[in-house]
Amino acid sequence: MRIALFITCFNDTLFPRTGQAVVRLLERLGHEVVFPLEQTCCGQMHFNSGYHDEALPLVRRFARVFRDEPLIVSPSGSCVAMVRDHYPHVAKESGDPELIEAVRTLGERTFELSELLIDVLGLGDVGAYYPHRVTYHPSCHALRMLHIGDKPLQLLRAVRGIDLVELPAAEQCCGFGGTFAIKNADTSIAMLDDKLTNVQETGAEVCTAADNSCLMHIGGGLSRQRAGVSAVHLAEILASTEAEPFGVPAVGSGDAITVVRA
Amino acid sequence: MTTSASWPDVPAFPLAAKSALADAQMRRNIGMATSTIREKRTGVVEEMPDWEQLREAGRALKERTLRHLDEHLLTLEESVTRAGGVVHWARDGDEANAIVTRIAKSKGVSEVVKVKSMATVEIELNEALEAAGITALETDLAELIVQLGRDRPSHILVPAIHRNRAEIRDIFRRTIGPETLTDEPAELAEAARRFLRERFLRARVGVSGANFAVAETGAIAVLESEGNGRMCTTLPETLITVCGIEKLVPAWQDLEVFLQLLPRSSTAERMNPYTTLWSGARDDDGPREFHLVLLDNGRTDSLADELARQTLACIRCSACLNVCPVYERTGGHAYGSVYPGPIGAILTPQLAGMRAAGSLPFASSLCGACYEVCPVKIDIPTVLVHLRDRSNKERAAASLKGRLDPERLALKAVAKGFATRGRYERLQKLGRLGQWPLARKGKIERLPGELGGWTKARDLMPIPDQTFREWWVEREASR
Amino acid sequence: MNAARDAILARVRAALRDVPEAERADDVAVARDYRTEGTLPHAEVVALFAENCADYRANVREVDAAGLPGAIAEALAARGARRLAIPADLPAQWRAGDGVEWVEDHGLSHDALSAVDGVVTGCAVAVALNGTIALDGGVAQGRRALTLLPDYHLCVVHAEQVVELVPEGIARLREAALAGQPMTIVAGPSATSDIEFNRVEGVHGPRTLDVLVVTG
Ligand code: SF4
């Protein structure tokens, strides 16, 4: 199947590994991945920060770039939620009937990775191997906007060699929230502290999620606390096989989130 | 309405939150109380197989109310008048306070008994009455604790949620006695009963809010637990009810939805102990004189915003506060408004204006827990980002400082940069180059300026040497 | 004050400019696809009411019609209640119990109501799903203050007054509502959740609620 990758500006720039993992995973499963190079950003950051006029051209751009793609995947729950839940709203506010029409079907064609694997491709087991103790943080937008439920957990449970441990108070927000993490840094950090305590309580080596934004926040806190726990995107775990391990970023040295080139 | 969450010069919420976060006792009290109520709420909601249908009906009924509010208001006025009540209209808090004060004065009283009402806190009715020489006695236990402790409310249902039983005991010992009081909740409740009983019996004027006002029949509904609401609305000769214009429901039948949604969402009970419903006034039951004050005070401003209008559907259950991870940590005072938590973050800026409360829509991580529990399905996260946009725009329009806000300039620049592929890719390279003075041993531990908030407790990974698209292009080329 | 009224109505209308002129309130669709009619057999409805009402620490007992006077007398004796306020139209056979003084309410003062040992009334309707009892001032119910000031309330509920769901209860109260009757809906004795969100029974209203459900 032809699947267009929407990498997101955030992953493109900061977490290229995650994109590489998505490509490797989908190609291993026999699909054709295309990457429209004209894509930039879905506009979520601008929209959520309250710069709707600035978000609008990005929404237009996204709609144009992905207009003819039948199936779009993104390793970001929150960017998919932006496309599915907020695009219709942005389009409506713009009063542009063409845009309203253009975004109408976008939401139905755009999927978060675990949704794609389970709902579209009908896969529970992607044949991954990942011999590590892992805990899963359900990021808020994936959980409450996309309602992906336990889809990532279903996929993780099928991973061979994994020691999956439940995260206490998993559904509590980690405190990232985009510009909230900076504008309301103290509150954000108070929320993060509780998340970190819960992550560490599991004794996991790896904390995973469907959103690198939350993982950057959680991973940044783990690194600062020299917790010896890595933050790793779900795609990277699923991409890993016995023959071709995707690797865990080095931990323990204080640079837990140093990127290891694939 | 007064708030202390104002722009442009103070980042009000973040500062207030900072000191609140440092109050470990308060954080513990609120954390304990909200986790208790969260669990209970889940229990009583899960036993309802038609909860989602009720929520949807609640939402739709409020939409029906709000889209035709003028018509319903006139119907209500007619119904209440027919039932022997007097209807007053107040454009703002001052007008409402003047009406209540005038009526109370005409009865020659020096004290009125009050049942907890957010609307009267919003308009600072107690202070207005005080200024006219009339004491307004709060009779709701939590409200009484706040009043006796000369404190501020921090929760819309349990205003003293930030106080634990030992603190309440100390406040009571200091004020209403007895000296030997223990911190047993039953004993604390008994102390309040003794203190208020006499006052209820001799009260001649009662003041209440309204949970619902039924346009069709003129019935006003007050839901409560302790019986103080019944006392205040039944015993005095004169009853004055201050009711926000959004509290209407069109028909008697509509109560079948809201009387199910509200108790389960607020105190997490199948039903609250007491609900009083009355229309107008009569000679043989309850007050002989009834005054209904219909209050606007900014509500029509909210009504005018098509997207944010849904805020007025709120039935003040407080479920959104109880699940909010921000509220749980900062408590209610940090919001600087009588309406704290997620509902406060969207309601206060609309009632008080962005200038006064423009920082509140930003006091959220947009986690969506509030929307998930809201019994009338107010999409709080979407309203929040909508109000952020309004706040940013109004702030930029108001001052040069607002226009030069670093975040605004940065996001505008980024948006420009993301407009074409070429610019976007150049920005990526620029970011990689720009970070080199900051990175140490594979991570960034300190960022300059406002971004420093990030690195207070979080390291940042440097931008990798190769973007995803560079890798992709390279791979495609080598195929 | 008409100025304020006119101003508010004008503001409301201006705010609602987006609502089409021709739209009526009832055009805004409201799906009432929640439960509106009960499905349980009536005996189970009554049992569910008893269970849910007792859940609020009300004392609920089922009796048959013949046993009602005896049950009332027993309940009063158990509470040591000797002076009982009652609505003037309380059925004669409910006024049971040795040495009990029945004080009919013909406009008793608040102090007088506070001074009695308790009150005996009937009710208008009871709802099983949430264990509530509604009084609408109809037969054997009296005015609101009557069931508020005494510290003890004995309420007689006839099985046929019990409905399963809240919408059924609200429907039964509709006539009284249209007549402008004030009402009280009661769920157990008075209580508060204001201290650390834990429920404590007994604040200003009656601290003890006995409910006799008359079946058969
Ligand atoms: S916004 Fe919704 S959840 Fe929050 S208080 Fe209002 S009705 Fe309750």
XYZ file of N, CA, C and O in Angstrom, chain A residues 5 7-16 19-20 23 27 33-41 45-54 58 61 64 86 89 92-93 140-141 143-145 147 171-173 175-177 179-192 194 213 216-217 219-221 223-224 226 254-255 257-259 261, chain B residues 13-14 17-18 21 27 38 306-307 323 325-326 328-330 359 362-369 372 381-382 385-386 388-390 392-393 405 407-408 410-412 414-415 417-421 424-425 428 441-446 450-475 479:
664
model
N 4.122 9.694 4.370
C 4.581 10.016 5.718
C 4.504 11.516 5.948
O 5.082 12.311 5.210
N 5.920 13.701 8.564
C 6.910 13.499 9.622
C 6.694 14.467 10.784
O 6.990 14.154 11.924
N 6.141 15.626 10.519
C 5.975 16.792 11.415
C 7.291 17.549 11.510
O 8.370 16.952 11.500
N 7.202 18.853 11.619
C 8.393 19.712 11.651
C 9.283 19.357 12.830
O 10.501 19.405 12.774
N 8.623 18.994 13.895
C 9.292 18.694 15.150
C 10.183 17.454 15.022
O 11.371 17.460 15.361
N 9.588 16.387 14.480
C 10.357 15.155 14.303
C 11.404 15.303 13.204
O 12.500 14.758 13.310
N 11.041 16.013 12.170
C 11.960 16.210 11.047
C 13.263 16.805 11.563
O 14.359 16.330 11.256
N 13.118 17.815 12.391
C 14.284 18.552 12.843
C 14.956 17.915 14.058
O 16.174 17.773 14.110
N 14.138 17.516 15.028
C 14.706 17.093 16.308
C 14.784 15.572 16.482
O 15.616 15.081 17.228
N 13.884 14.838 15.853
C 13.861 13.396 16.069
C 13.830 12.624 14.753
O 12.908 11.860 14.492
N 14.850 12.821 13.911
C 14.864 12.131 12.625
C 14.823 10.603 12.786
O 14.276 9.888 11.947
N 11.401 9.121 12.402
C 10.956 9.003 11.015
C 11.614 7.826 10.329
O 10.969 7.079 9.578
N 12.884 7.670 10.606
C 13.594 6.543 10.011
C 12.976 5.224 10.462
O 12.850 4.273 9.689
N 9.761 4.555 8.573
C 10.056 4.099 7.217
C 10.486 2.637 7.242
O 9.977 1.801 6.494
N 8.173 -0.317 5.556
C 8.770 -1.015 4.416
C 8.948 -2.495 4.740
O 8.727 -3.368 3.893
N 6.507 3.629 1.191
C 6.431 4.896 1.915
C 6.872 6.021 0.984
O 7.909 5.920 0.322
N 6.034 7.064 0.931
C 6.451 8.245 0.173
C 6.571 9.408 1.130
O 5.892 9.465 2.161
N 7.466 10.323 0.801
C 7.662 11.473 1.677
C 7.598 12.751 0.843
O 8.586 13.141 0.214
N 6.460 13.409 0.815
C 6.362 14.657 0.040
C 7.272 15.722 0.650
O 7.044 16.165 1.774
N 8.296 16.094 -0.093
C 9.293 17.016 0.461
C 8.767 18.434 0.651
O 9.396 19.232 1.339
N 7.631 18.725 0.052
C 7.062 20.069 0.202
C 6.440 20.297 1.577
O 6.103 21.415 1.942
N 6.239 19.232 2.336
C 5.591 19.395 3.645
C 6.484 20.162 4.613
O 7.705 20.062 4.565
N 5.856 20.939 5.492
C 6.622 21.602 6.549
C 6.005 21.310 7.910
O 6.499 20.474 8.662
N 4.875 21.972 8.200
C 4.357 21.938 9.571
C 2.840 21.990 9.482
O 2.280 22.624 8.597
N 1.436 24.135 16.541
C 2.061 25.003 17.533
C 1.426 26.392 17.491
O 1.128 26.986 18.516
N 1.213 26.886 16.287
C 0.613 28.214 16.168
C -0.826 28.221 16.629
O -1.273 29.123 17.338
N -1.525 27.187 16.254
C -2.937 27.119 16.628
C -3.094 27.034 18.140
O -3.814 27.823 18.752
N -2.388 26.102 18.744
C -2.536 25.915 20.184
C -1.987 27.077 20.992
O -2.404 27.294 22.121
N -1.045 27.813 20.425
C -0.499 28.951 21.160
C -1.349 30.199 20.976
O -1.074 31.224 21.582
N -2.360 30.089 20.145
C -3.239 31.240 19.976
C -2.815 32.171 18.859
O -3.040 33.383 18.943
N -2.185 31.632 17.819
C -1.839 32.446 16.644
C -2.539 31.840 15.433
O -1.918 31.194 14.591
N -3.823 32.041 15.404
C -4.629 31.339 14.412
C -4.429 31.876 13.000
O -4.494 31.129 12.032
N -4.168 33.172 12.899
C -3.919 33.732 11.567
C -2.647 33.133 10.967
O -2.555 32.923 9.758
N -1.678 32.883 11.838
C -0.415 32.319 11.376
C -0.568 30.823 11.063
O 0.171 30.272 10.251
N -0.434 27.523 7.067
C 0.173 26.206 7.225
C -0.867 25.109 7.012
O -0.563 24.047 6.464
N -1.316 24.889 3.362
C -0.180 24.213 2.756
C -0.284 22.699 2.935
O -0.101 21.927 1.992
N -2.790 21.202 0.706
C -2.347 21.157 -0.689
C -1.360 20.006 -0.890
O -1.492 19.194 -1.805
N -8.967 19.876 14.662
C -8.938 21.337 14.584
C -8.986 21.895 13.172
O -9.413 23.022 12.972
N -12.238 23.282 12.130
C -12.518 24.519 12.833
C -11.778 25.705 12.205
O -12.352 26.773 11.970
N -13.350 26.495 8.934
C -14.636 27.174 9.098
C -14.414 28.656 9.414
O -15.069 29.530 8.847
N -13.476 28.921 10.316
C -13.177 30.306 10.689
C -12.692 31.114 9.489
O -12.945 32.312 9.392
N -1.692 12.817 26.015
C -3.080 13.297 26.161
C -3.831 13.397 24.837
O -4.989 13.034 24.750
N -3.171 13.949 23.817
C -3.901 14.159 22.571
C -4.220 12.830 21.882
O -5.277 12.673 21.291
N -4.701 10.103 23.504
C -5.673 9.445 24.375
C -7.052 10.092 24.288
O -8.062 9.429 24.114
N -7.090 11.420 24.423
C -8.387 12.080 24.605
C -8.930 12.761 23.364
O -10.106 13.089 23.300
N -8.056 13.007 22.374
C -8.578 13.587 21.143
C -8.734 12.506 20.081
O -9.737 12.415 19.410
N -8.553 9.264 20.791
C -9.149 8.082 21.428
C -8.493 6.803 20.919
O -9.171 5.861 20.529
N -2.564 7.965 32.872
C -3.334 8.927 32.089
C -3.187 10.366 32.556
O -3.777 11.273 31.980
N -2.418 10.582 33.601
C -2.149 11.954 34.032
C -1.224 12.630 33.025
O -0.226 12.070 32.609
N -1.569 13.842 32.679
C -0.764 14.633 31.750
C 0.657 14.796 32.276
O 0.874 14.991 33.461
N 2.580 17.255 31.552
C 2.857 18.667 31.800
C 3.528 19.381 30.647
O 3.926 20.541 30.777
N 3.627 18.725 29.497
C 4.318 19.395 28.383
C 3.467 20.560 27.855
O 3.712 21.709 28.167
N 2.482 20.252 27.058
C 1.540 21.295 26.651
C 2.103 22.386 25.761
O 1.636 23.528 25.811
N 3.785 25.496 24.360
C 4.364 26.690 24.981
C 4.039 26.765 26.472
O 4.669 27.513 27.204
N 3.068 25.965 26.917
C 2.759 25.885 28.348
C 4.011 25.533 29.152
O 4.232 26.050 30.246
N 4.845 24.646 28.573
C 6.036 24.175 29.279
C 7.010 25.320 29.571
O 7.822 25.237 30.485
N 6.898 26.389 28.786
C 7.780 27.530 28.986
C 7.045 28.671 29.689
O 7.513 29.233 30.661
N 5.841 28.946 29.204
C 5.053 30.042 29.790
C 4.696 29.764 31.240
O 4.668 30.653 32.068
N 4.345 28.521 31.514
C 3.993 28.134 32.878
C 4.960 27.052 33.344
O 4.559 25.963 33.767
N 6.249 27.397 33.260
C 7.285 26.396 33.510
C 7.138 25.746 34.889
O 7.291 24.536 35.022
N 6.818 26.528 35.892
C 6.776 25.953 37.242
C 5.683 24.901 37.390
O 5.891 23.845 37.978
N 4.516 25.221 36.847
C 3.418 24.261 36.920
C 3.741 23.039 36.072
O 3.517 21.893 36.481
N 4.279 23.287 34.891
C 4.656 22.202 33.997
C 5.643 21.254 34.680
O 5.524 20.028 34.594
N 6.587 21.837 35.385
C 7.618 21.022 36.040
C 7.015 20.248 37.215
O 7.367 19.088 37.461
N 6.057 20.863 37.913
C 5.399 20.153 39.017
C 4.672 18.918 38.486
O 4.649 17.862 39.123
N 4.069 19.067 37.307
C 3.377 17.920 36.711
C 4.389 16.877 36.258
O 4.200 15.669 36.438
N 5.483 17.362 35.678
C 6.536 16.456 35.209
C 7.117 15.648 36.366
O 7.354 14.445 36.225
N 5.806 14.504 39.031
C 4.993 13.339 39.377
C 5.113 12.253 38.315
O 5.149 11.066 38.624
N 6.948 15.013 21.415
C 6.921 16.262 22.175
C 6.881 15.956 23.667
O 7.665 16.495 24.444
N 10.176 14.432 24.692
C 11.275 15.386 24.844
C 11.243 15.985 26.250
O 12.277 16.182 26.894
N 10.027 16.231 26.716
C 9.802 16.807 28.035
C 10.136 15.781 29.124
O 10.930 16.050 30.031
N 11.842 12.961 28.704
C 13.239 12.571 28.545
C 14.186 13.638 29.067
O 15.218 13.339 29.675
N 13.817 14.899 28.858
C 14.649 15.994 29.356
C 14.721 15.984 30.874
O 15.768 16.262 31.464
N 13.597 15.654 31.484
C 13.568 15.570 32.946
C 14.358 14.373 33.443
O 15.108 14.463 34.417
N 16.842 12.981 31.953
C 18.249 13.267 31.735
C 18.792 14.170 32.844
O 19.848 13.915 33.419
N 18.008 15.203 33.161
C 18.457 16.123 34.209
C 18.624 15.394 35.536
O 19.541 15.656 36.300
N 19.421 12.390 35.854
C 20.338 11.263 35.640
C 19.677 9.951 36.070
O 20.215 9.152 36.847
N 24.477 10.114 31.616
C 24.010 11.485 31.762
C 23.513 12.033 30.449
O 22.871 13.056 30.404
N 23.820 11.366 29.375
C 23.306 11.857 28.096
C 22.297 10.851 27.546
O 22.433 10.317 26.477
N 19.549 11.035 26.302
C 18.766 11.255 25.102
C 19.635 11.605 23.903
O 19.174 12.127 22.918
N 20.883 11.302 24.027
C 21.739 11.483 22.873
C 21.248 10.595 21.738
O 20.913 9.441 21.944
N 21.189 11.166 20.584
C 20.674 10.383 19.470
C 21.766 9.483 18.895
O 22.891 9.905 18.667
N 22.736 7.472 15.739
C 22.349 7.417 14.318
C 22.024 6.007 13.902
O 22.734 5.064 14.243
N -0.941 34.485 35.996
C -1.102 33.112 36.486
C 0.234 32.454 36.821
O 0.386 31.885 37.896
N 1.216 32.539 35.918
C 2.479 31.865 36.227
C 3.083 32.295 37.557
O 3.574 31.470 38.328
N 0.932 31.019 40.420
C 1.082 29.565 40.505
C 2.373 29.211 41.220
O 2.432 28.275 42.006
N 3.402 29.995 40.947
C 4.705 29.699 41.523
C 4.630 29.677 43.051
O 5.125 28.765 43.691
N 2.491 26.735 44.234
C 3.176 25.443 44.129
C 4.104 25.208 45.311
O 4.392 24.075 45.669
N -1.084 21.934 48.597
C -1.035 20.972 47.492
C -1.493 19.602 47.956
O -2.210 18.907 47.256
N -12.566 12.329 42.432
C -12.411 11.770 41.077
C -12.841 10.314 41.046
O -13.566 9.879 40.165
N -19.408 33.189 18.949
C -20.098 31.961 18.548
C -19.413 30.698 19.065
O -20.070 29.748 19.473
N -18.087 30.717 19.054
C -17.394 29.512 19.498
C -17.347 29.410 21.022
O -17.559 28.346 21.601
N -10.502 17.134 37.915
C -9.633 16.289 37.095
C -8.465 17.073 36.502
O -7.617 16.500 35.833
N -5.036 18.643 35.948
C -3.715 18.487 36.548
C -3.085 19.820 36.945
O -2.251 19.861 37.853
N -3.499 20.883 36.287
C -2.980 22.200 36.671
C -3.629 22.644 37.979
O -2.951 22.991 38.947
N -5.019 20.880 40.205
C -4.633 20.004 41.305
C -3.321 20.459 41.941
O -3.098 20.269 43.124
N -2.476 21.061 41.133
C -1.179 21.456 41.670
C -1.115 22.898 42.139
O -0.438 23.215 43.097
N -1.833 23.782 41.465
C -1.734 25.197 41.856
C -2.831 25.604 42.831
O -2.715 26.609 43.515
N -4.160 36.056 30.978
C -3.182 34.974 31.166
C -3.864 33.637 31.430
O -3.244 32.585 31.311
N -4.007 30.564 28.982
C -2.721 29.898 28.775
C -2.379 28.950 29.924
O -1.407 28.213 29.856
N -3.198 28.993 30.979
C -2.904 28.190 32.168
C -3.429 26.774 32.004
O -4.162 26.262 32.841
N -3.059 26.147 30.922
C -3.542 24.798 30.659
C -2.572 24.084 29.745
O -2.023 24.676 28.818
N -2.382 22.797 29.993
C -1.526 22.009 29.112
C -2.350 21.403 27.983
O -1.839 20.613 27.210
N -3.640 21.752 27.916
C -4.550 21.243 26.878
C -4.640 19.720 26.900
O -4.740 19.086 25.868
N -4.635 19.158 28.104
C -4.637 17.696 28.184
C -6.017 17.114 27.886
O -6.154 15.931 27.607
N -7.051 17.943 28.007
C -8.380 17.488 27.597
C -9.161 16.715 28.644
O -10.279 16.266 28.379
N -8.608 16.566 29.848
C -9.327 15.805 30.879
C -10.646 16.491 31.243
O -11.635 15.832 31.562
N -13.441 15.719 28.777
C -13.870 14.339 28.921
C -14.923 14.168 30.024
O -15.807 13.323 29.919
N -10.829 22.678 25.854
C -9.560 22.914 25.163
C -9.709 23.783 23.914
O -8.884 24.665 23.672
N -10.751 23.546 23.148
C -10.934 24.355 21.938
C -11.277 25.797 22.283
O -10.783 26.730 21.651
N -7.963 27.544 23.283
C -7.057 28.013 22.220
C -7.700 29.160 21.434
O -7.006 30.052 20.953
N -9.004 29.154 21.372
C -9.700 30.273 20.734
C -9.473 31.556 21.541
O -9.188 32.626 20.980
N -7.000 32.096 23.557
C -5.585 32.469 23.450
C -5.394 33.380 22.244
O -4.690 34.392 22.319
N -6.031 32.996 21.171
C -5.934 33.796 19.950
C -6.492 35.198 20.201
O -5.875 36.200 19.851
N -7.654 35.240 20.858
C -8.240 36.549 21.155
C -7.343 37.359 22.078
O -7.142 38.555 21.891
N -4.069 37.125 22.487
C -2.884 37.595 21.761
C -3.220 38.786 20.876
O -2.468 39.769 20.825
N -4.341 38.691 20.186
C -4.707 39.760 19.260
C -5.026 41.046 20.004
O -4.566 42.123 19.638
N 6.059 41.410 21.851
C 6.225 40.237 22.696
C 7.116 39.210 21.986
O 6.882 38.868 20.824
N 7.533 36.011 22.177
C 6.887 34.793 21.679
C 6.145 35.089 20.382
O 6.211 34.333 19.418
N 5.472 36.220 20.373
C 4.684 36.583 19.204
C 5.599 36.754 17.988
O 5.337 36.224 16.910
N 8.580 35.561 17.562
C 9.215 34.301 17.187
C 8.240 33.422 16.399
O 8.581 32.885 15.349
N 7.010 33.310 16.899
C 6.058 32.437 16.221
C 5.668 32.993 14.857
O 5.435 32.245 13.909
N 5.626 34.301 14.763
C 5.328 34.902 13.463
C 6.463 34.591 12.475
O 6.222 34.245 11.321
N 8.548 32.108 12.636
C 8.531 30.689 12.323
C 7.456 30.394 11.275
O 7.686 29.654 10.311
N 6.298 31.012 11.460
C 5.213 30.771 10.499
C 5.644 31.191 9.093
O 5.389 30.504 8.114
N 8.700 31.321 8.071
C 9.750 30.392 7.661
C 9.186 29.060 7.193
O 9.778 28.397 6.344
N 8.043 28.691 7.745
C 7.461 27.407 7.378
C 6.582 27.504 6.126
O 5.981 26.532 5.702
N 6.527 28.698 5.560
C 5.600 28.901 4.445
C 6.098 28.293 3.139
O 5.310 27.960 2.270
N 7.410 28.170 2.995
C 7.921 27.523 1.785
C 8.971 26.492 2.189
O 9.591 26.591 3.253
N 9.153 25.524 1.309
C 10.110 24.463 1.601
C 11.525 25.014 1.764
O 12.257 24.647 2.698
N 11.980 26.858 5.037
C 11.889 25.880 6.125
C 13.215 25.144 6.296
O 13.755 25.025 7.397
N 13.777 24.707 5.178
C 15.023 23.947 5.266
C 16.180 24.829 5.719
O 17.066 24.387 6.448
N 15.967 25.150 9.444
C 16.478 23.954 10.123
C 17.994 24.020 10.275
O 18.550 23.750 11.330
N 28.460 18.446 26.093
C 28.417 16.997 26.282
C 27.113 16.398 25.776
O 26.406 15.690 26.494
N 26.736 16.792 24.596
C 25.575 16.166 23.974
C 24.240 16.611 24.516
O 23.220 15.984 24.242
N 24.217 17.655 25.326
C 22.906 18.150 25.746
C 22.971 19.637 26.072
O 24.054 20.205 26.265
N 21.786 20.231 26.155
C 21.699 21.654 26.478
C 21.072 21.778 27.857
O 19.957 21.320 28.078
N 21.810 22.369 28.773
C 21.306 22.456 30.138
C 20.790 23.841 30.488
O 20.176 24.031 31.520
N 21.104 24.803 29.651
C 20.627 26.171 29.913
C 20.271 26.875 28.636
O 21.061 26.918 27.704
N 13.420 33.804 27.871
C 12.194 33.145 28.302
C 12.271 31.640 28.138
O 11.589 30.883 28.821
N 13.094 31.200 27.202
C 13.225 29.764 26.980
C 13.869 29.075 28.177
O 13.809 27.856 28.307
N 14.477 29.875 29.047
C 15.123 29.326 30.230
C 14.169 28.549 31.111
O 14.584 27.711 31.909
N 12.880 28.834 30.972
C 11.870 28.077 31.720
C 11.993 26.591 31.439
O 11.819 25.755 32.313
N 12.323 26.290 30.195
C 12.453 24.880 29.813
C 13.566 24.198 30.604
O 13.389 23.131 31.171
N 14.722 24.851 30.620
C 15.897 24.175 31.183
C 15.984 24.298 32.704
O 16.962 23.863 33.291
N 14.953 24.848 33.338
C 14.929 24.848 34.801
C 15.018 23.424 35.338
O 15.610 23.189 36.375
N 14.339 22.502 34.671
C 14.317 21.129 35.184
C 14.451 20.095 34.085
O 14.268 18.918 34.319
N 14.704 20.566 32.860
C 14.737 19.635 31.743
C 15.946 19.930 30.871
O 16.179 21.079 30.502
N 16.691 18.903 30.537
C 17.752 19.077 29.554
C 17.108 19.101 28.185
O 15.968 18.662 28.008
N 17.867 19.614 27.248
C 17.365 19.627 25.884
C 18.385 18.925 25.008
O 19.586 19.114 25.172
N 17.854 18.112 24.123
C 18.741 17.418 23.222
C 19.116 18.374 22.094
O 18.246 19.069 21.579
N 20.364 18.435 21.718
C 20.712 19.323 20.607
C 20.072 18.826 19.314
O 19.740 17.656 19.194
N 19.943 19.732 18.380
C 19.393 19.351 17.089
C 20.399 18.426 16.407
O 21.577 18.763 16.282
N 19.965 17.254 15.974
C 20.903 16.297 15.368
C 21.541 16.852 14.084
O 21.030 17.789 13.479
N 22.616 16.228 13.674
C 23.377 16.703 12.517
C 22.616 16.583 11.206
O 22.927 17.258 10.234
N 21.688 15.681 11.171
C 20.977 15.461 9.923
C 19.477 15.449 10.184
O 19.015 14.757 11.098
N 18.753 16.211 9.396
C 17.296 16.179 9.554
C 16.767 14.916 8.894
O 17.474 14.254 8.132
N 15.500 14.647 9.191
C 14.905 13.480 8.564
C 14.905 13.629 7.054
O 15.248 12.706 6.320
N 14.564 14.822 6.570
C 14.454 14.987 5.115
C 15.811 14.883 4.429
O 15.910 14.363 3.320
N 16.853 15.328 5.115
C 18.188 15.169 4.542
C 18.524 13.687 4.397
O 19.072 13.239 3.393
N 18.172 12.951 5.440
C 18.397 11.507 5.403
C 17.604 10.863 4.256
O 18.103 10.031 3.513
N 16.368 11.307 4.099
C 15.490 10.753 3.069
C 16.053 11.027 1.669
O 16.139 10.131 0.827
N 16.457 12.269 1.479
C 16.969 12.668 0.166
C 18.238 11.872 -0.152
O 18.416 11.355 -1.259
N 19.090 11.754 0.845
C 20.328 11.005 0.695
C 20.026 9.543 0.338
O 20.631 8.956 -0.554
N 19.053 8.985 1.027
C 18.690 7.593 0.802
C 18.106 7.397 -0.603
O 18.450 6.463 -1.307
N 19.702 5.118 -3.964
C 18.957 3.912 -4.370
C 19.214 3.528 -5.809
O 19.257 4.385 -6.670
